[in-house]
Amino acid sequence: MPTLSRRRAPSKGDRREQAILDVAREALQHRSLASLTVDELAGGAGISRSSFYFYFESKSAVLTALLDGLSAELAAENSPWLDGTGPDEPALRAALHHSVELWRTSGGLLRQANAVVGTGNELDRWRSAVVERGVRRLTARIERDRAAGWGVGAPAAASLARMTSALRNATLAEYAGVVPAEQLVDDLVVAMTRLLYGEIPPATV
Amino acid sequence: MPTLSRRRAPSKGDRREQAILDVAREALQHRSLASLTVDELAGGAGISRSSFYFYFESKSAVLTALLDGLSAELAAENSPWLDGTGPDEPALRAALHHSVELWRTSGGLLRQANAVVGTGNELDRWRSAVVERGVRRLTARIERDRAAGWGVGAPAAASLARMTSALRNATLAEYAGVVPAEQLVDDLVVAMTRLLYGEIPPATV
DNA sequence: AAATATTTTCGACGTAGTGTCGATTAAGTG
DNA sequence: CACTTAATCGACACTACGTCGAAAATATTT
């Protein structure tokens, strides 16, 4: 078998690290970080508890690693709409569709991030940085919209962005697992459009 | 001094229980429940750790007791608007003003409730019951509005209520301590009105 | 393939927190 | 003042965290 890639095969350690991440992803989807013990994580990955610390500083570090991946996915999925202008419903719908799916499969994980709001710890700082980045991009979009004559000028762009982001995140967090996906997307499209543009877009009915 | 009330004076135990609640309120305003120890709570109230368990089952029980009071306050403050009909801006503004104030003084405490979303534990069940009650009342209001010819029919009343509630709660949770109170009220009045009625209310400008 | 370096593993230890028991002391009450 | 109820506490057993240093497994030279 010829060496197709110069990248060396994943070492034993790499595989163990991945195993820990897998166990954690699975567990944190249903349980809280607080109730998950390092023992479980290590045991699930086939190593002793103290060996765990060779790979991660703490269980929060594992969560952070997982969330990093997810937040990158979320940001990417939303880029087409965030980088556009005007009430581009198809793009918004597509973005929301992806987000709802991600929340359905990994909602438990994403929710863990909400569990630390205001604690001031590392995870909290990470989380609010992610939120802020999203809000900044949305603020820019709103300013672009307004410059192009779309939407109403009522609340400051930054305020509107904050609230729209809060609406989106909170609705997904609370209802992604409860309300049917398609309905959730429909509802959010209407709500966000109304929030951003003040009027309902011409109905196709 | 004549006996004005037949209610017997608070016993030593009653006072201790109150002391525990006071210490907890103060502490939980700035720190997370997880980082607060029973030792601290007991020490702050002038008793030993094991005596604490004479008064409360656990530290979560203390938090629940505090949150019960706050949620009752919140519900009461919002009643005038929730029980009304149509885009009654003064009532909405008053309700939001009260809520913002409560979040500013007790936000740390209220946020602790958000820290358990999806864990399925007692506090989580309590929290979602409170949220649901609010959503139900708002749903009723929206249906009343629509029957009276106010607002647009777009998303189902329940959906709109869920999202409006999410917007309100999430915005308060994230920004009550950051954005100036008056601006937050203004912003939320605009956003909620727009969400519920589709149009911006006639500007006074 | 032996010698060496590096990565990985683990048991033992110390620390901090939780919750329970039974014995003891303080407060109220007829 | 007896006596019943409320309140307090120390001691114990338990669970979890995080660190250290020594050993074993794996890679890398030579």
Coordinates of C-alpha atoms (C1' of nucleotides) in Angstrom, one line a residue:
Chain A
M1 CA 0.0 0.0 0.0
P2 CA 1.7 3.2 -1.2
T3 CA 1.9 6.1 1.1
L4 CA -0.8 8.3 -0.2
S5 CA -0.4 11.0 2.5
R6 CA 2.6 12.2 4.2
R7 CA 0.5 13.0 7.3
R8 CA 1.6 10.4 9.8
A9 CA -1.1 7.9 11.0
P10 CA -2.9 9.0 14.1
S11 CA -0.8 8.0 17.1
K12 CA -2.3 6.0 19.9
G13 CA -2.7 9.2 21.9
D14 CA -4.6 10.8 19.1
R15 CA -7.0 7.9 19.0
R16 CA -7.5 8.1 22.8
E17 CA -8.2 11.8 22.7
Q18 CA -10.8 11.2 20.0
A19 CA -12.3 8.4 22.1
I20 CA -12.7 10.8 25.0
L21 CA -14.4 13.3 22.8
D22 CA -16.7 10.7 21.5
V23 CA -17.7 9.5 24.9
A24 CA -18.2 13.1 26.0
R25 CA -20.3 14.1 23.0
E26 CA -22.6 11.1 23.5
A27 CA -22.9 11.7 27.3
L28 CA -23.3 15.5 27.3
Q29 CA -26.1 15.2 24.7
H30 CA -28.3 13.9 27.5
R31 CA -26.7 14.8 30.8
S32 CA -25.2 17.9 32.4
L33 CA -21.5 18.6 32.6
A34 CA -21.8 18.7 36.3
S35 CA -23.2 15.2 36.6
L36 CA -20.6 13.7 34.2
T37 CA -17.5 12.5 36.1
V38 CA -14.0 12.3 34.8
D39 CA -14.1 8.6 35.9
E40 CA -16.8 7.9 33.3
L41 CA -15.1 9.8 30.6
A42 CA -11.8 8.0 31.2
G43 CA -13.5 4.6 31.7
G44 CA -15.5 5.0 28.5
A45 CA -12.3 5.7 26.6
G46 CA -10.5 2.7 28.1
I47 CA -8.1 4.5 30.4
S48 CA -7.7 5.3 34.0
R49 CA -8.9 8.5 35.6
S50 CA -5.5 9.9 36.1
S51 CA -4.6 9.2 32.5
F52 CA -7.5 11.4 31.4
Y53 CA -5.5 14.4 32.7
F54 CA -2.7 13.6 30.2
Y55 CA -5.2 14.5 27.5
F56 CA -7.4 17.3 28.9
E57 CA -7.0 19.8 31.7
S58 CA -10.5 19.1 33.0
K59 CA -13.9 18.0 31.8
S60 CA -14.8 21.6 30.9
A61 CA -11.9 21.6 28.5
V62 CA -13.5 18.6 26.7
L63 CA -16.7 20.5 26.5
T64 CA -15.0 23.5 25.1
A65 CA -13.3 21.4 22.4
L66 CA -16.6 20.0 21.4
L67 CA -18.4 23.4 21.4
D68 CA -15.6 24.9 19.3
G69 CA -16.4 22.5 16.5
L70 CA -20.1 23.2 16.7
S71 CA -19.9 26.9 16.8
A72 CA -17.7 26.9 13.7
E73 CA -20.3 24.8 12.0
L74 CA -23.1 27.2 13.1
A75 CA -21.2 30.2 11.9
A76 CA -20.4 28.6 8.5
E77 CA -24.0 27.6 8.0
N78 CA -25.2 31.1 8.6
S79 CA -22.7 32.9 6.5
P80 CA -24.6 33.0 3.2
W81 CA -27.5 34.8 4.9
L82 CA -25.3 36.9 7.2
D83 CA -23.2 38.1 4.4
G84 CA -26.1 39.0 2.1
T85 CA -28.4 42.0 2.1
G86 CA -32.1 42.6 2.2
P87 CA -35.0 40.3 3.1
D88 CA -33.5 37.3 1.4
E89 CA -36.0 34.7 2.6
P90 CA -34.5 31.6 0.9
A91 CA -31.1 32.2 2.4
L92 CA -32.6 32.9 5.8
R93 CA -34.7 29.8 5.6
A94 CA -31.7 27.7 4.6
A95 CA -29.6 29.1 7.4
L96 CA -32.4 28.4 9.9
H97 CA -32.9 24.9 8.6
H98 CA -29.3 24.0 9.1
S99 CA -29.4 25.5 12.6
V100 CA -32.5 23.7 13.6
E101 CA -30.9 20.4 12.4
L102 CA -27.8 21.1 14.4
W103 CA -29.7 21.9 17.5
R104 CA -31.7 18.7 17.1
T105 CA -28.7 16.5 16.9
S106 CA -26.4 18.4 19.2
G107 CA -28.8 20.6 21.2
G108 CA -27.9 19.0 24.5
L109 CA -24.3 20.0 23.9
L110 CA -25.0 23.5 22.8
R111 CA -27.3 24.0 25.8
Q112 CA -24.4 23.3 28.1
A113 CA -23.0 26.6 27.0
N114 CA -26.1 28.4 28.1
A115 CA -25.7 26.8 31.5
V116 CA -22.8 29.1 32.4
V117 CA -24.2 32.5 31.5
G118 CA -22.9 35.1 34.0
T119 CA -20.6 32.8 35.9
G120 CA -17.6 34.6 34.5
N121 CA -15.6 31.4 34.0
E122 CA -13.7 30.5 30.9
L123 CA -16.6 28.7 29.3
D124 CA -18.8 31.7 29.9
R125 CA -16.2 34.1 28.3
W126 CA -15.9 31.8 25.4
R127 CA -19.7 31.7 25.0
S128 CA -20.2 35.4 25.1
A129 CA -17.4 35.9 22.6
V130 CA -19.2 33.6 20.2
V131 CA -22.5 35.4 20.7
E132 CA -20.9 38.8 20.3
R133 CA -19.3 37.8 17.1
G134 CA -22.7 36.8 15.7
V135 CA -24.2 40.0 17.0
R136 CA -21.5 42.1 15.3
R137 CA -22.0 40.3 12.0
L138 CA -25.8 40.8 12.2
T139 CA -25.3 44.5 13.2
A140 CA -23.2 45.0 10.0
R141 CA -25.9 43.3 8.0
I142 CA -28.6 45.6 9.4
E143 CA -26.5 48.7 8.7
R144 CA -26.0 47.4 5.1
D145 CA -29.7 46.9 4.8
R146 CA -30.6 50.3 6.0
A147 CA -28.0 51.9 3.7
A148 CA -29.7 50.1 0.9
G149 CA -33.1 51.4 2.0
W150 CA -34.4 48.2 3.4
G151 CA -36.2 47.9 6.8
V152 CA -37.2 50.6 9.3
G153 CA -34.8 52.7 11.3
A154 CA -36.4 52.2 14.7
P155 CA -34.1 50.6 17.2
A156 CA -30.4 51.2 16.8
A157 CA -28.8 48.5 14.6
A158 CA -26.9 47.1 17.5
S159 CA -30.0 46.8 19.6
L160 CA -32.0 45.1 16.9
A161 CA -29.1 42.7 16.3
R162 CA -28.9 41.8 20.0
M163 CA -32.6 41.1 20.2
T164 CA -32.8 39.2 16.9
S165 CA -29.9 37.0 18.0
A166 CA -31.5 36.5 21.4
L167 CA -34.8 35.5 19.9
R168 CA -33.1 33.1 17.5
N169 CA -30.9 31.4 20.1
A170 CA -33.4 31.2 22.9
T171 CA -36.1 29.8 20.6
L172 CA -33.7 27.2 19.2
A173 CA -32.5 26.3 22.7
E174 CA -35.9 25.9 24.2
Y175 CA -37.9 24.4 21.3
A176 CA -35.6 22.7 18.8
G177 CA -36.3 19.4 20.5
V178 CA -40.0 20.0 21.1
V179 CA -41.6 21.7 18.1
P180 CA -41.4 20.0 14.7
A181 CA -38.4 21.2 12.7
E182 CA -40.3 22.7 9.7
Q183 CA -42.7 24.6 11.9
L184 CA -39.9 26.0 13.9
V185 CA -38.1 27.2 10.7
D186 CA -41.3 28.8 9.4
D187 CA -42.0 30.5 12.7
L188 CA -38.5 31.9 13.0
V189 CA -38.5 33.1 9.4
V190 CA -41.6 35.1 10.0
A191 CA -40.5 36.4 13.4
M192 CA -37.0 37.5 12.3
T193 CA -38.2 39.1 9.1
R194 CA -40.8 41.0 11.0
L195 CA -38.3 42.1 13.6
L196 CA -35.8 43.2 11.0
Y197 CA -38.1 44.8 8.4
G198 CA -41.2 45.8 10.3
E199 CA -43.6 44.5 7.7
I200 CA -44.5 41.0 6.8
P201 CA -43.1 40.1 3.4
P202 CA -45.7 39.8 0.7
A203 CA -47.4 36.5 1.4
T204 CA -47.4 33.9 -1.4
V205 CA -51.0 33.0 -0.5
Chain B
M1 CA -47.0 47.9 73.5
P2 CA -50.3 46.2 72.7
T3 CA -50.4 43.0 70.7
L4 CA -51.3 44.3 67.3
S5 CA -51.1 41.0 65.6
R6 CA -52.0 37.6 66.8
R7 CA -49.3 36.1 64.6
R8 CA -46.7 34.8 67.0
A9 CA -43.2 36.3 66.8
P10 CA -40.8 34.5 64.5
S11 CA -39.1 31.7 66.4
K12 CA -35.3 31.3 66.5
G13 CA -35.6 28.8 63.7
D14 CA -37.6 31.2 61.5
R15 CA -34.9 33.8 61.9
R16 CA -32.2 31.3 61.0
E17 CA -34.0 30.2 58.0
Q18 CA -34.3 33.8 56.9
A19 CA -30.6 34.4 57.5
I20 CA -29.8 31.5 55.3
L21 CA -32.0 32.9 52.5
D22 CA -30.4 36.3 52.9
V23 CA -26.8 34.9 52.7
A24 CA -27.8 32.9 49.7
R25 CA -29.5 35.8 47.9
E26 CA -26.5 37.9 48.3
A27 CA -24.0 35.2 47.3
L28 CA -26.0 33.8 44.3
Q29 CA -26.3 37.3 42.8
H30 CA -22.6 37.1 42.0
R31 CA -21.6 33.5 42.0
S32 CA -22.9 30.2 40.7
L33 CA -24.8 27.7 42.7
A34 CA -22.2 25.1 42.0
S35 CA -19.4 27.3 43.5
L36 CA -21.4 28.1 46.6
T37 CA -20.8 25.6 49.4
V38 CA -23.2 24.6 52.2
D39 CA -20.4 25.5 54.5
E40 CA -20.5 29.1 53.4
L41 CA -24.3 29.3 53.7
A42 CA -24.3 27.8 57.1
G43 CA -21.3 29.8 58.3
G44 CA -22.9 33.0 57.0
A45 CA -26.0 32.3 58.9
G46 CA -24.1 31.5 62.1
I47 CA -24.6 27.8 62.3
S48 CA -22.6 24.6 61.6
R49 CA -22.8 22.9 58.2
S50 CA -24.8 20.0 59.6
S51 CA -27.4 22.3 61.1
F52 CA -28.0 23.7 57.7
Y53 CA -29.7 20.4 56.8
F54 CA -32.2 21.0 59.5
Y55 CA -33.6 23.9 57.5
F56 CA -33.1 22.9 53.9
E57 CA -32.7 19.7 52.0
S58 CA -29.9 21.0 49.9
K59 CA -28.5 24.2 48.5
S60 CA -30.7 23.8 45.4
A61 CA -33.7 23.9 47.7
V62 CA -32.6 27.3 48.9
L63 CA -32.3 28.6 45.4
T64 CA -35.8 27.3 44.6
A65 CA -37.2 29.1 47.6
L66 CA -35.6 32.4 46.4
L67 CA -36.7 31.9 42.8
D68 CA -40.3 31.1 43.9
G69 CA -40.5 34.6 45.3
L70 CA -39.0 36.3 42.3
S71 CA -41.2 34.5 39.8
A72 CA -44.3 35.5 41.7
E73 CA -43.1 39.1 41.6
L74 CA -42.4 38.9 37.9
A75 CA -45.8 37.4 37.1
A76 CA -47.5 40.0 39.2
E77 CA -45.7 42.9 37.5
N78 CA -46.6 41.7 34.1
S79 CA -50.3 41.0 34.9
P80 CA -51.7 44.4 33.9
W81 CA -50.3 44.1 30.4
L82 CA -50.8 40.3 30.1
D83 CA -54.5 40.6 31.0
G84 CA -55.1 43.5 28.7
T85 CA -55.8 43.6 25.0
G86 CA -54.3 45.3 21.9
P87 CA -51.1 47.3 21.6
D88 CA -51.3 48.9 25.0
E89 CA -47.9 50.5 24.9
P90 CA -48.0 52.2 28.3
A91 CA -48.9 48.9 30.0
L92 CA -46.2 47.0 28.1
R93 CA -43.7 49.7 28.9
A94 CA -44.6 49.6 32.6
A95 CA -44.3 45.8 32.7
L96 CA -40.9 45.9 31.0
H97 CA -39.7 48.6 33.3
H98 CA -40.5 46.5 36.3
S99 CA -38.9 43.4 34.8
V100 CA -35.7 45.2 33.8
E101 CA -35.4 46.6 37.4
L102 CA -35.9 43.1 38.8
W103 CA -33.4 41.7 36.5
R104 CA -30.9 44.4 37.4
T105 CA -31.2 43.8 41.1
S106 CA -31.7 40.0 41.1
G107 CA -30.5 39.0 37.6
G108 CA -27.7 36.8 39.0
L109 CA -30.4 34.9 40.8
L110 CA -32.7 34.6 37.9
R111 CA -29.9 33.5 35.7
Q112 CA -29.2 30.5 37.9
A113 CA -32.5 29.2 36.7
N114 CA -31.3 29.3 33.1
A115 CA -28.3 27.4 34.1
V116 CA -30.3 24.2 34.3
V117 CA -32.2 24.1 31.1
G118 CA -32.5 20.6 29.8
T119 CA -31.0 18.8 32.8
G120 CA -34.4 17.4 33.7
N121 CA -33.8 17.9 37.4
E122 CA -36.3 19.5 39.7
L123 CA -35.1 23.0 39.2
D124 CA -35.4 22.6 35.5
R125 CA -38.9 21.3 35.7
W126 CA -39.8 24.2 37.9
R127 CA -38.3 26.6 35.5
S128 CA -40.0 25.3 32.4
A129 CA -43.3 25.2 34.3
V130 CA -42.9 28.9 35.0
V131 CA -42.0 29.7 31.4
E132 CA -44.9 27.7 30.1
R133 CA -47.3 29.5 32.4
G134 CA -46.1 32.8 30.9
V135 CA -46.4 31.5 27.4
R136 CA -49.9 30.3 28.0
R137 CA -51.0 33.7 29.3
L138 CA -49.4 35.4 26.3
T139 CA -51.0 32.9 23.9
A140 CA -54.4 33.8 25.4
R141 CA -53.7 37.5 25.0
I142 CA -52.7 37.0 21.3
E143 CA -55.9 35.1 20.6
R144 CA -57.9 37.9 22.3
D145 CA -56.1 40.4 20.2
R146 CA -56.8 38.6 17.0
A147 CA -60.4 38.1 17.9
A148 CA -60.6 41.9 18.4
G149 CA -59.0 42.5 15.0
W150 CA -55.6 43.5 16.2
G151 CA -52.3 42.2 14.8
V152 CA -51.7 39.9 11.9
G153 CA -52.5 36.2 11.8
A154 CA -49.2 34.9 10.5
P155 CA -47.7 32.4 13.0
A156 CA -50.0 30.4 15.2
A157 CA -50.7 32.2 18.4
A158 CA -48.8 29.7 20.5
S159 CA -45.7 30.0 18.2
L160 CA -45.8 33.7 18.4
A161 CA -46.1 33.6 22.2
R162 CA -43.2 31.2 22.5
M163 CA -40.9 33.4 20.4
T164 CA -42.0 36.6 22.1
S165 CA -41.4 35.1 25.5
A166 CA -38.0 33.8 24.3
L167 CA -37.0 37.2 23.0
R168 CA -38.0 38.9 26.2
N169 CA -36.4 36.5 28.6
A170 CA -33.2 36.0 26.6
T171 CA -32.7 39.7 26.1
L172 CA -33.2 40.5 29.7
A173 CA -31.0 37.7 30.8
E174 CA -28.2 38.7 28.5
Y175 CA -28.4 42.4 28.6
A176 CA -30.1 43.7 31.8
G177 CA -26.8 44.2 33.4
V178 CA -25.1 45.7 30.4
V179 CA -27.4 47.9 28.4
P180 CA -28.9 51.0 30.2
A181 CA -32.3 50.3 31.6
E182 CA -34.2 52.9 29.7
Q183 CA -32.7 51.9 26.4
L184 CA -33.5 48.2 27.1
V185 CA -37.1 49.0 27.8
D186 CA -37.4 51.1 24.6
D187 CA -35.8 48.5 22.5
L188 CA -38.0 45.7 23.9
V189 CA -41.2 47.8 23.5
V190 CA -40.4 48.3 19.8
A191 CA -39.4 44.6 19.2
M192 CA -42.3 43.1 21.0
T193 CA -44.8 45.4 19.4
R194 CA -43.4 44.7 16.0
L195 CA -43.4 41.0 16.7
L196 CA -47.0 41.0 17.9
Y197 CA -48.6 43.5 15.5
G198 CA -46.4 43.4 12.4
E199 CA -46.3 47.2 12.1
I200 CA -44.4 49.8 14.0
P201 CA -46.8 51.8 16.2
P202 CA -47.3 55.4 15.0
A203 CA -44.1 57.2 16.1
T204 CA -44.5 60.2 18.3
V205 CA -41.7 61.9 16.4
Chain C
dA1 C1' 18.3 -5.1 17.1
dA2 C1' 20.0 -2.4 20.8
dA3 C1' 20.1 1.9 22.9
dT4 C1' 17.8 5.8 23.7
dA5 C1' 14.1 9.2 23.9
dT6 C1' 9.3 10.1 24.1
dT7 C1' 4.7 9.3 24.9
dT8 C1' 1.4 7.2 27.7
dT9 C1' -0.3 4.9 31.8
dC10 C1' -1.5 4.3 36.5
dG11 C1' -1.6 3.9 41.7
dA12 C1' -1.2 6.5 45.7
dC13 C1' -2.0 10.7 48.0
dG14 C1' -4.1 15.0 49.6
dT15 C1' -8.0 18.1 49.3
dA16 C1' -12.8 19.6 49.3
dG17 C1' -17.3 18.9 49.3
dT18 C1' -21.8 16.3 50.3
dG19 C1' -25.3 14.1 53.2
dT20 C1' -26.6 11.2 57.4
dC21 C1' -26.7 9.6 62.4
dG22 C1' -27.1 9.8 67.1
dA23 C1' -26.1 12.2 71.0
dT24 C1' -26.6 16.7 73.2
dT25 C1' -28.3 21.3 74.4
dA26 C1' -31.5 25.2 74.1
dA27 C1' -36.4 26.9 73.8
dG28 C1' -41.0 26.8 74.6
dT29 C1' -45.3 25.1 77.2
dG30 C1' -48.7 23.2 80.5
Chain D
dC1 C1' -40.6 22.9 87.1
dA2 C1' -41.1 18.9 84.6
dC3 C1' -41.3 17.6 79.9
dT4 C1' -41.8 17.9 75.0
dT5 C1' -40.3 19.9 70.9
dA6 C1' -36.9 22.5 68.2
dA7 C1' -32.2 23.3 67.2
dT8 C1' -27.2 22.2 67.1
dC9 C1' -23.2 19.8 66.4
dG10 C1' -19.2 16.3 65.8
dA11 C1' -18.1 12.2 63.7
dC12 C1' -18.5 9.2 59.9
dA13 C1' -18.9 7.4 55.2
dC14 C1' -18.9 8.6 50.6
dT15 C1' -17.8 10.8 46.0
dA16 C1' -15.2 13.5 43.1
dC17 C1' -11.2 16.3 41.9
dG18 C1' -6.4 17.2 40.6
dT19 C1' -1.2 16.2 41.2
dC20 C1' 3.1 13.5 41.5
dG21 C1' 6.5 10.3 40.6
dA22 C1' 7.5 6.0 39.1
dA23 C1' 6.8 2.5 35.6
dA24 C1' 5.4 0.6 31.1
dA25 C1' 4.6 1.0 26.2
dT26 C1' 5.9 3.2 21.9
dA27 C1' 8.7 5.5 18.7
dT28 C1' 13.2 6.9 17.0
dT29 C1' 18.0 6.7 16.4
dT30 C1' 22.2 4.6 15.6

